[in-house]
Amino acid sequence: MSTSIMTLPSCIPIPIEENQLKEVIEKTKDWAVMHGIGIRSRTNFSEDSIDFAPFLLLPSTFPRREFEKAVEIQTTLNELMHRVAHNQEFLKETLQGTIQVDEFTGNLYKIWETVMEEGVNQRLSLGLVRSDYMLHGISNKIKQVEYNTISVSMSGIGNGISLCNRFVMEELGHFDLLHNLPENNALTGMTMGLLEAWKIYGDPKAAIMVIVEDVTYNICDQRFHEFELRRLNPRVKIMRRTLTQIYQEGCLTDDNELVVNGVIVSVIYYRSAYTPEQIPTKKEWDARLMIERSQAIKCPSIQFHLAGTKKVQQALAKPGVLEMFLSEPKKIAAVREIFTGLYGLDFDEAGDQAIQMALDDPDRFVLKPQREGGGNNVYGMEIRDAILAMKDTKERTAWILMERIRPPITTGYMVRPGGKNPPDLAEMVSELGIFGVIIGDSQKIMVNRQVGHMLRTKVATADEGGVAAGYGALDSPYLIDI
Ligand code: ADP
Ligand code: MG
């Protein structure tokens, strides 16, 4: 259970009178479905229907100063992670223990080694990224949860939820407060990144290929990008394939262009391939390698994927490491300020100390493996059990220990498909995500932008809050001056 220290005020007085509340929720559920704030049902899956995605009726309050700080620092983080991805020595050294015990990361690493030995056919990498934060402690400063480099979600519907929360504020007559809802252009910003990579490749007939899961629940978020691309440039071909299909339909030409079903692919956009289940057999690994060998611009390239691991995040927090990648002291200080305590569990003195700290006070930490997508971390007393079970094995080097962030509590109405109307007021905590786009190679950065935001909110007692993973709800920030 999270023991949060502070509460933040709500954006308007609550509770809302019951009849008014019911009516506005009914209307907003329809607004949500009709504007694609949707997700496919896991329990009652059908290709023919979409549920609205869980959302917060009212935007949750967030300190303006910290929001602006997160927005401001995004391009520095993009630059940092781009440089990390292109520093072979650093990645190699940082991941050497992890890849021996974590098979998935190990296999990704092998692909990276293979293409480097063979000679890289595409030097450019496209990053559509998101840096996640929670507010921490009495001073409510943002602390980074993680920097996501693959299959970054919610810029599609996250954009829509900002409009949905605005709609509710208007319905309730709070026109004078609308200026506290920051504008959000995440969808266009992220899609522009795909389009720019496609233009750089320079073949008007080539396609953008989205790598998808066998079954996609978070379909609206993904389709929004496809449809936005159509709006921005109606002529660009965009296709969706699983890795299994790429294995069956794909090949490389003599000069390493990727051809799938007869179409040249210039940009690969992963919305899958970040968990072991998504690359289940040798066929999918072969497809993953073929893509990496190709001339297609990958979002992300394999090294950018590896740079997004938790192990790398932990290594960046060590003294003196940021200085290897950033030169301006102001930028270094700003990045250091958003880091929370991060500890490796290697077989060295620091690793042993971290193990002891976790055993002494497990509630202070979150224990994380090298996984993405939610639901993998260990919390509370289970940390102790997990550590005791692995502390004398190599397994421990594949995990990191992170100081637990203690976000302030907000009170709000979470609206869920199948939930009762009106829902009870509940205590919540939020996680802010800032989106970024970066394109470049080891020598130069051609595009580096901050492009928008999203807020995810979960009940205060839940450890994790992924929306697509089923734990949290979509939200948007209501900026306050505190
Ligand atoms: P994943 O790659 O699975 O998304 P995250 O590092 O984002 O992994 O962790 C998943 C979730 O766990 C986060 O969205 C957040 O709700 C919670 N979490 C992660 N790290 C911390 C932390 N240091 N303190 C508190 N909660 C955390
Ligand atoms: Mg996460």
PDB file of C-alpha atoms in Angstrom, residues 122 165 178 235 240 251 301 349 365 416 441:
ATOM      1  CA  GLN A 122      20.564   2.198 -41.282  1.00  0.00           C
ATOM      2  CA  ASN A 165     -11.913  16.583 -19.521  1.00  0.00           C
ATOM      3  CA  LEU A 178     -10.340  26.202 -18.825  1.00  0.00           C
ATOM      4  CA  ARG A 235      -0.485   9.248 -49.797  1.00  0.00           C
ATOM      5  CA  ARG A 240       0.122  -3.498 -39.723  1.00  0.00           C
ATOM      6  CA  CYS A 251      12.594 -10.540 -47.098  1.00  0.00           C
ATOM      7  CA  SER A 301      16.513   0.884 -33.286  1.00  0.00           C
ATOM      8  CA  GLU A 349      29.950  -3.789  -2.484  1.00  0.00           C
ATOM      9  CA  PHE A 365      11.621   0.508  -2.519  1.00  0.00           C
ATOM     10  CA  ARG A 416     -15.017   2.446 -15.811  1.00  0.00           C
ATOM     11  CA  ASP A 441      22.503   8.926 -35.713  1.00  0.00           C
TER      12      ASP A 441
END
